[in-house]
Coordinates of C-alpha atoms in Angstrom, one line a residue:
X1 CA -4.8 -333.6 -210.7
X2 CA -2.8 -330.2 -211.0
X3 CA -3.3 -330.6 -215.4
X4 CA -7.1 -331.3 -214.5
X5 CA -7.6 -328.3 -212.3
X6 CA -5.6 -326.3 -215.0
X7 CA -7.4 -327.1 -217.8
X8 CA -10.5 -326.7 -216.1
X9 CA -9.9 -322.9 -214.5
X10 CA -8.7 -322.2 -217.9
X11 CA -12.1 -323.7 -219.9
X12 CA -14.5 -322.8 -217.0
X13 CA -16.0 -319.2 -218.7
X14 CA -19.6 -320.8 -218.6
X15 CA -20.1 -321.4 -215.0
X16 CA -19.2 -317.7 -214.8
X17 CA -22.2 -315.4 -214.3
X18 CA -20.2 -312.3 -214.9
X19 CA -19.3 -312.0 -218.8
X20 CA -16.1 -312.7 -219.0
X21 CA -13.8 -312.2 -222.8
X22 CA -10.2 -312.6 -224.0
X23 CA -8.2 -309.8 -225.4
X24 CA -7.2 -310.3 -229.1
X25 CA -5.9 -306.8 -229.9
X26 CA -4.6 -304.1 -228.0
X27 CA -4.2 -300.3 -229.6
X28 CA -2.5 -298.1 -227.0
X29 CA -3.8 -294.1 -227.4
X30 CA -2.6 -291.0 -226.1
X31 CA -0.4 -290.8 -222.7
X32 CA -1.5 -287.7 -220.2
X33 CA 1.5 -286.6 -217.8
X34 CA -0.4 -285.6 -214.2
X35 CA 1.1 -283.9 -211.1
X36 CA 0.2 -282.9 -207.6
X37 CA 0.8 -280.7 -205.5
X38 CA 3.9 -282.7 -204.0
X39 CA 5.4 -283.0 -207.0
X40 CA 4.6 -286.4 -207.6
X41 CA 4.9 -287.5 -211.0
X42 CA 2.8 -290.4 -213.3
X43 CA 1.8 -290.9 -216.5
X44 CA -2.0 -291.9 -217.5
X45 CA -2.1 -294.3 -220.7
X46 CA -4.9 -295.0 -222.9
X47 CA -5.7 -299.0 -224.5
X48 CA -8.6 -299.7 -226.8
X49 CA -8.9 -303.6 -226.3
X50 CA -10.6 -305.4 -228.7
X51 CA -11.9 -308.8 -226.8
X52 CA -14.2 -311.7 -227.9
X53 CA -17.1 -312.8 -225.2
X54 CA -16.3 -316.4 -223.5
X55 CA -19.8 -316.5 -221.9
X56 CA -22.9 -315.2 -221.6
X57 CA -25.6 -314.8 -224.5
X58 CA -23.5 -313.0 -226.4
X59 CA -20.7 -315.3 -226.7
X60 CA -18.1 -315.4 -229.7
X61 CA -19.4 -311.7 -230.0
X62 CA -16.5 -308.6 -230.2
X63 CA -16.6 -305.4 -229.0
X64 CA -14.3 -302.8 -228.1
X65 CA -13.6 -301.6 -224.4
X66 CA -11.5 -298.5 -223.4
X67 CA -9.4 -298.7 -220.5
X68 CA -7.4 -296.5 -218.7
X69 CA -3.8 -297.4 -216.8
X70 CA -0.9 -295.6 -215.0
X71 CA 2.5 -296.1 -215.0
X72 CA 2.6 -296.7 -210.8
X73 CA -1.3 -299.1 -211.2
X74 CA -2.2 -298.6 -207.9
X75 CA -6.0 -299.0 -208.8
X76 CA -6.1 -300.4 -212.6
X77 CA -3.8 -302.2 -215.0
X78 CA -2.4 -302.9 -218.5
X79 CA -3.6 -305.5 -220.6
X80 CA -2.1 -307.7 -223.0
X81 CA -3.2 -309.9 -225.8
X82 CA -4.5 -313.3 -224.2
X83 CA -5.6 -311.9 -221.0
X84 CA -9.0 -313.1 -220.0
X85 CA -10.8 -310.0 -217.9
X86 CA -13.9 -309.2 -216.5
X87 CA -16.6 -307.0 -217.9
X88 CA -19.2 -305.1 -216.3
X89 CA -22.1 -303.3 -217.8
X90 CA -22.5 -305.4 -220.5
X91 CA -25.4 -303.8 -223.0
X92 CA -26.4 -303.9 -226.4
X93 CA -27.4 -300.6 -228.1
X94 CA -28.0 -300.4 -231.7
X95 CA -27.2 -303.4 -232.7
X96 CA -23.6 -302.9 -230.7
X97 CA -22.3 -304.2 -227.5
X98 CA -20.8 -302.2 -225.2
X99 CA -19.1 -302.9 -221.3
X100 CA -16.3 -301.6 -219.0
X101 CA -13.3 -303.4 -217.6
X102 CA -13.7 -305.2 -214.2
X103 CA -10.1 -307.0 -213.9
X104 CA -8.6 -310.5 -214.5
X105 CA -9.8 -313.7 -214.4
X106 CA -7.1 -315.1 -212.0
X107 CA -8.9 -318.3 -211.1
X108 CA -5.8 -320.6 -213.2
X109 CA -3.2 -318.6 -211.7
X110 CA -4.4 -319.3 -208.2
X111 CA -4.9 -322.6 -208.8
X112 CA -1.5 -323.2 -210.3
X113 CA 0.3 -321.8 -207.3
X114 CA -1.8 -323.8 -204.8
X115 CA -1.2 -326.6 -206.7
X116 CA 2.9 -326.2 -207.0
X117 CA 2.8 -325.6 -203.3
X118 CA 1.4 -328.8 -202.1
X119 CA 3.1 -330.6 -205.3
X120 CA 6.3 -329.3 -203.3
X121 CA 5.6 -330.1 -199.5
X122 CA 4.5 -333.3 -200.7
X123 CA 7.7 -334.3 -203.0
X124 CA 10.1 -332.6 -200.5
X125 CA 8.6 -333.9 -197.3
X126 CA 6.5 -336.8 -197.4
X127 CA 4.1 -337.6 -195.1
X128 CA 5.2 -334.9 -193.0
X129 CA 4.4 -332.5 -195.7
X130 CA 1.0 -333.7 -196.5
X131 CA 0.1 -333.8 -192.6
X132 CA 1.6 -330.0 -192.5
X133 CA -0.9 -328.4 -195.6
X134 CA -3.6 -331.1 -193.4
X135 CA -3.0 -328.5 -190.6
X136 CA -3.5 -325.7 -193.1
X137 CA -6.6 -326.5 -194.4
X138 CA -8.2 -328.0 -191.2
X139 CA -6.7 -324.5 -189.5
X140 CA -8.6 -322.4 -192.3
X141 CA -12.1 -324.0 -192.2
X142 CA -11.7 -322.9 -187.8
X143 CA -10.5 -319.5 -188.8
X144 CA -13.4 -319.4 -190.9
X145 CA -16.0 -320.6 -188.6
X146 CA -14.4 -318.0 -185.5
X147 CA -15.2 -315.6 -187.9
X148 CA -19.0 -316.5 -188.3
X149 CA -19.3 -316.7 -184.8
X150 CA -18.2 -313.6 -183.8
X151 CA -20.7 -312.2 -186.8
X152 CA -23.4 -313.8 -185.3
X153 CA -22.4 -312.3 -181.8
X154 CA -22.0 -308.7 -183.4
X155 CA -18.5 -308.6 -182.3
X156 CA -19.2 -309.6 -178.7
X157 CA -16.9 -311.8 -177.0
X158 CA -14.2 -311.5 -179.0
X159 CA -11.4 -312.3 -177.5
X160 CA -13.0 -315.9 -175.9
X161 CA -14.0 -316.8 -179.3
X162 CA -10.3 -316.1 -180.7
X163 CA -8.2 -317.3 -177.6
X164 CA -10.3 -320.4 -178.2
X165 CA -9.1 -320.6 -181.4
X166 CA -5.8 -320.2 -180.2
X167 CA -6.2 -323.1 -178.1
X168 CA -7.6 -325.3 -181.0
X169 CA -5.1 -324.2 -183.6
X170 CA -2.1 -325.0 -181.7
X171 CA -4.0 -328.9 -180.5
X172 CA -4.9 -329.4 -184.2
X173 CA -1.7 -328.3 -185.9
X174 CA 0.8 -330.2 -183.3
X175 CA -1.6 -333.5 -183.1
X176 CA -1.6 -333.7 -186.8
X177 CA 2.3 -332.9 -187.0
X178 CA 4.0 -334.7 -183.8
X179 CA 1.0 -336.8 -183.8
X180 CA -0.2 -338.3 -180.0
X181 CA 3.3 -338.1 -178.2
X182 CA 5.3 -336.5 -175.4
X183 CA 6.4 -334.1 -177.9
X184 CA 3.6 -333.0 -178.5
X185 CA 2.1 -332.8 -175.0
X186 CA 5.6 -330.5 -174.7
X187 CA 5.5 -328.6 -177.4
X188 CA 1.4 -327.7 -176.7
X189 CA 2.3 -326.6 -172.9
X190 CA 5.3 -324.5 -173.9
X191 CA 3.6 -322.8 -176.9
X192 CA 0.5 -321.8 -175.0
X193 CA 2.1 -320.7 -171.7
X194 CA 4.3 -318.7 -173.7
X195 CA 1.9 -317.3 -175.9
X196 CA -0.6 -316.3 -172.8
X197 CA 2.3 -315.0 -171.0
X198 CA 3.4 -312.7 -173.4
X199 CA 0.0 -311.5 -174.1
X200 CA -1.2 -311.3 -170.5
X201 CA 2.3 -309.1 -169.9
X202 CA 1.4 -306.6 -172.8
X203 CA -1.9 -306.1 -171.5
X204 CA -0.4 -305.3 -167.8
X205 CA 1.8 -302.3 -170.1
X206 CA -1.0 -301.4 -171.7
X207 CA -3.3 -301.0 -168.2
X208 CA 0.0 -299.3 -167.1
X209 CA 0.8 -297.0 -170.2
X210 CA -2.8 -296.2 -170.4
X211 CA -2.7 -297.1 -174.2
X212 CA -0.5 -294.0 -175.1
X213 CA 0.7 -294.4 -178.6
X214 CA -1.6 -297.3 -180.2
X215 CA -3.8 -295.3 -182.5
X216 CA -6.5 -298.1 -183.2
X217 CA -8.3 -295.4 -185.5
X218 CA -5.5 -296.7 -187.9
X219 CA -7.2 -300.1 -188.3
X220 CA -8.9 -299.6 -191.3
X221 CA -12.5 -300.8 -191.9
X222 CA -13.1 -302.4 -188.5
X223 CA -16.8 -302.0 -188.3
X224 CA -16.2 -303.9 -184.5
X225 CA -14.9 -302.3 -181.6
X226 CA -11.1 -302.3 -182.7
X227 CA -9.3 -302.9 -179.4
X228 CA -10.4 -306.6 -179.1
X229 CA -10.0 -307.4 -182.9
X230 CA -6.5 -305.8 -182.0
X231 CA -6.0 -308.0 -178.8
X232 CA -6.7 -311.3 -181.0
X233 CA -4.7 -310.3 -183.7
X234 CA -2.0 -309.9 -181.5
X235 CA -2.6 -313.6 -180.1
X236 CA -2.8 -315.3 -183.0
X237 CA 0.0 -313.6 -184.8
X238 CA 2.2 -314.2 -181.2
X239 CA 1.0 -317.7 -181.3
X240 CA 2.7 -318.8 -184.8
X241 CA 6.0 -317.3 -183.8
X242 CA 6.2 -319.1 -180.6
X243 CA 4.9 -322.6 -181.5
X244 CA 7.5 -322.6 -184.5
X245 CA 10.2 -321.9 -182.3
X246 CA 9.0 -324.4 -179.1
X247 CA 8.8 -327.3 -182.2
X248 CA 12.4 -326.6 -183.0
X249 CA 14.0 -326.8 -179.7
X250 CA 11.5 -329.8 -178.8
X251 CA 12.8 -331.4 -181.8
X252 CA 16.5 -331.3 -180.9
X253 CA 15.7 -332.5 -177.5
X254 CA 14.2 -335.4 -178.6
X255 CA 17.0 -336.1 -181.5
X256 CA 19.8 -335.6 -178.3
X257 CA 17.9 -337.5 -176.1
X258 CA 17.8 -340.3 -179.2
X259 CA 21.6 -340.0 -179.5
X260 CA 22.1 -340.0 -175.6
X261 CA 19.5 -341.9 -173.7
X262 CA 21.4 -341.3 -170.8
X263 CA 21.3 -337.6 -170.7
X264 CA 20.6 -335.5 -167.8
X265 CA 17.7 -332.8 -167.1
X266 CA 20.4 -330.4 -166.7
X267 CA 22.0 -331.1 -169.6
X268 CA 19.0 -330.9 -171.9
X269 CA 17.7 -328.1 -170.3
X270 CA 20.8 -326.1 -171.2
X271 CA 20.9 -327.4 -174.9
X272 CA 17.2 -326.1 -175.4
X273 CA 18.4 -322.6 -174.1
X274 CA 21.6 -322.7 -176.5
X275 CA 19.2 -324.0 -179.4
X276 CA 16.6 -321.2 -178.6
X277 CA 19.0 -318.6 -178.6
X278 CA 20.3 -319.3 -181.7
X279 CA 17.1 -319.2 -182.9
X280 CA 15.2 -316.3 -181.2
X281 CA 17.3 -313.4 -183.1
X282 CA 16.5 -315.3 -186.9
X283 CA 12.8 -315.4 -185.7
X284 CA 12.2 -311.8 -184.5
X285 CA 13.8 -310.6 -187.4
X286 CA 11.5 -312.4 -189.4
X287 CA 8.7 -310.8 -187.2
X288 CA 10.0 -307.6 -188.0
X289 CA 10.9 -308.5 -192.1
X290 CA 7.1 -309.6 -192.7
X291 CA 5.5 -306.5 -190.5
X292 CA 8.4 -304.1 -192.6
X293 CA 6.6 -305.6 -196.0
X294 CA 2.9 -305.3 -195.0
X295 CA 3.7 -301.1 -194.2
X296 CA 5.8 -300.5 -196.9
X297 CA 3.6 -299.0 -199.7
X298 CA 1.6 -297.7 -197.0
X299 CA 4.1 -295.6 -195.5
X300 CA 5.7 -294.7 -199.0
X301 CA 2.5 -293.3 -200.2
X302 CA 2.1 -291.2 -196.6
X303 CA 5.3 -289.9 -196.8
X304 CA 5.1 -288.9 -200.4
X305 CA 1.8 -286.8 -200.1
X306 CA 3.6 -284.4 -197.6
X307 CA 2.9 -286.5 -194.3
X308 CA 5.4 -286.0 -191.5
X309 CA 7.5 -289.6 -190.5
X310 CA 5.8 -289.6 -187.1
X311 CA 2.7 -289.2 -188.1
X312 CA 2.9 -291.8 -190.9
X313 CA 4.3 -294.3 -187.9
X314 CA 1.4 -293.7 -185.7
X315 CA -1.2 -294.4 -189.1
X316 CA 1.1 -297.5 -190.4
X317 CA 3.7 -298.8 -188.0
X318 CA 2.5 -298.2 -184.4
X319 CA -0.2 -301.1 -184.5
X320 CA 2.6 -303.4 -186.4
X321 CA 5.2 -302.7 -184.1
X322 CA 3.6 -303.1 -181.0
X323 CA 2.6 -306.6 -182.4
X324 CA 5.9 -307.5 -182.9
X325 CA 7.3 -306.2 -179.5
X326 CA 4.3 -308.8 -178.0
X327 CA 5.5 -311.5 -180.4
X328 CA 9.3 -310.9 -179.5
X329 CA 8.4 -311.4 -175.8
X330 CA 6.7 -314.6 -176.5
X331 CA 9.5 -316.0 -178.3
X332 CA 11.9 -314.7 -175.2
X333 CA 9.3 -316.2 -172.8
X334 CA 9.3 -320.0 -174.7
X335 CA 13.3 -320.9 -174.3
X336 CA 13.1 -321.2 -170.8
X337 CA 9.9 -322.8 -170.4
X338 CA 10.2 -325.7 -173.6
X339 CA 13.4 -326.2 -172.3
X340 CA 11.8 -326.9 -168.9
X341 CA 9.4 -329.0 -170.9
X342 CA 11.6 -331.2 -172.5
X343 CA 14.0 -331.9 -170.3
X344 CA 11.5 -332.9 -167.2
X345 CA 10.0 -335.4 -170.1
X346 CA 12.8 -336.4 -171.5
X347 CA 15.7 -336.0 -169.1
X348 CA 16.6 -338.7 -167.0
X349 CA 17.2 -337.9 -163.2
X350 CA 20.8 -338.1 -161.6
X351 CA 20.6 -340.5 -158.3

C-alpha cells in the first residue's frame, strides 16, 4: 500500500489543475548582500531554473523561471535539479511560455511520512497501535466537523461546541484504546474532572486578575472573538496532558492489582500518587518543551528587529504560558483523583 500511494503521488501531475513541472537545470546568478537598520545581515541569491511541464496543455514544453532565495528562506526557497514545483501565471507570448514559481509539490513527501508512521505503530504495537492512529483519525474527522459548526454559528457558542468535543474526544479515544472496561470508566472520570477542574480554577484567576497580562491581540488572524477560541484552546490542549497521564497511572493500578489481587484501597491509592509524581515533572516539562518550540522563531525574529524581551513575551509567550500554567494544574489536579479512581474500582476493602 505505502509503494502504491508512493508511486501514485509521485505520477499524479494530471489530476493537478495547477501546472505543475520538474527542474532539469539550475544556473545560480548574482548574490545581493541586504541590511537593516538592526544590523541584521542576509544574502539574496538569484536561480534561473529551467523545468519541463508535467501537466496541463502544454506539457513536455520548457521554459525558463527566475526565482529569488535568501540565505535565512523565511518566505521562498532554493531549488534543485528534480524538484517538482508549482507554477503560477502560466502564459504563452510569442510563441514562448512564461510563469512564476508557486513552491513544491510535497504531496509524496507527506504521504511517505504518514505512511512510515502507521507502518511503525502498527509493527511496534499491534493491535494497540492500529486502535491508537483509529483514535487519530476518528478524533480528526470531530475536530473537523466542531470547526464547521462553529462556522455555521459565526463563532457563537464556542466554548459548548469545544467542551463537547472535549467530552467526545476523551469517550472516543479511551473506548477505542481500553476498550468497554473499568479502566476505562476510570480513566474517562479522572481525565475529565481534572481537565474541568483545572479550567474552571483558571477562569476563577482570570475573573479575579481581571485578565491582566493575556494580550489576546497576539492571537494572530482570529476573525472570532478571541477570548473563547482562547478558552477552548486551553481545554483541549489541557485535556491531552491529563488523559495521557490518568492512562499511565490507571495502567499500573490495574498491572499491581493483576500481580496482587489482594491489594488494599490504601495501598493502591498511594502507588498511583508515587507513579503520578514521577510522572507529573517529565509531562510539564514536555508542556513547556513543545510551547518553547512553537515561539521560538517568533520571538527570535521580535527580538532581532529591536523589540524589548517583555514586549516580545506579551506578543509570543504570554498566551503559551498561561496555557501551560492551566495544563500543569490539570496534570497536579489528576494524581489524586485517578488514584481515587482506581483504587475504589480496583482495591479491595479491608474487613
Amino acid at each position: 500500500m505505502g509503494a502504491v500511494a508512493l508511486l501514485f503521488t509521485s505520477h499524479n501531475q494530471r489530476f493537478y489543475r495547477r501546472p505543475i513541472a520538474r527542474v532539469e537545470a539550475v544556473k545560480a546568478g548574482t548574490v545581493q548582500r541586504t541590511s537593516d537598520q538592526f544590523k541584521n545581515i542576509d544574502h539574496e541569491h538569484n536561480q534561473t531554473l529551467t523545468v519541463r511541464l508535467m501537466n496541463t496543455r502544454y506539457r513536455g514544453q520548457r521554459l525558463q523561471v527566475s526565482n529569488t532565495y535568501s540565505d535565512s528562506q523565511p518566505m521562498d526557497q532554493r531549488y534543485h535539479v528534480g524538484d517538482q514545483i508549482f507554477l503560477t501565471q502560466l502564459r504563452k507570448r510569442h510563441h514562448q511560455l512564461s510563469a512564476n514559481v508557486a513552491g513544491y509539490k510535497r504531496d509524496t513527501v507527506v504521504v511517505f511520512l504518514s505512511w512510515l508512521v502507521c507502518l511503525m505503530l502498527i509493527m511496534m504495537m499491534g493491535r494497540a497501535g492500529s486502535l491508537a492512529l483509529a483514535s487519530v483519525v476518528v478524533n480528526s474527522l470531530l475536530f473537523i466537523i466542531a470547526i464547521e459548526i462553529d462556522l455555521k454559528n459565526n463563532g457563537q457558542h464556542v466554548l459548548l461546541i469545544f467542551g463537547t468535543l472535549a467530552v467526545i474526544f476523551t469517550v472516543v479515544s479511551l473506548l477505542l484504546i481500553l476498550g468497554p472496561t473499568m479502566k476505562m470508566l476510570a480513566t474517562v472520570a479522572a481525565t475529565l474532572l481534572g481537565t474541568f477542574l483545572a479550567l474552571g480554577l483558571s477562569l476563577l484567576v482570570f475573573s479575579w486578575t481581571h485578565e491582566r497580562g493575556i494580550y489576546y491581540e497576539s492571537m494572530q488572524y482570529v476573525t472570532q472573538v478571541p477570548r473563547p477560541l482562547f478558552v477552548a484552546e486551553t481545554l483541549l490542549g489541557s485535556l491531552g496532558a491529563v488523559m495521557d497521564e490518568s492512562s499511565d497511572i490507571i495502567a499500573t493500578l490495574f498491572e499491581l492489582k493483576q500481580l496482587n489481587p489482594r491489594i488494599g484501597r490504601g495501598a493502591l491509592f498511594m502507588s498511583g500518587r508515587n507513579v503520578g509524581k514521577s510522572i507529573m515533572g517529565p509531562l510539564i516539562n514536555v508542556l513547556f518543551l513543545i510551547f518553547m518550540a512553537e515561539t521560538f522563531t517568533s520571538s527570535l525574529l521580535y527580538i532581532k528587529n529591536g523589540n524589548s524581551w517583555g514586549y516580545t513575551f506579551a506578543m509570543n509567550m504570554s498566551l503559551g504560558t498561561v496555557q501551560s500554567l492551566v495544563s500543569g494544574i490539570g496534570i497536579v489536579l489528576a494524581v489524586p483523583l485517578v488514584s481515587g479512581f482506581g483504587a475504589l474500582l480496583l482495591g479491595r476493602q479491608k474487613k
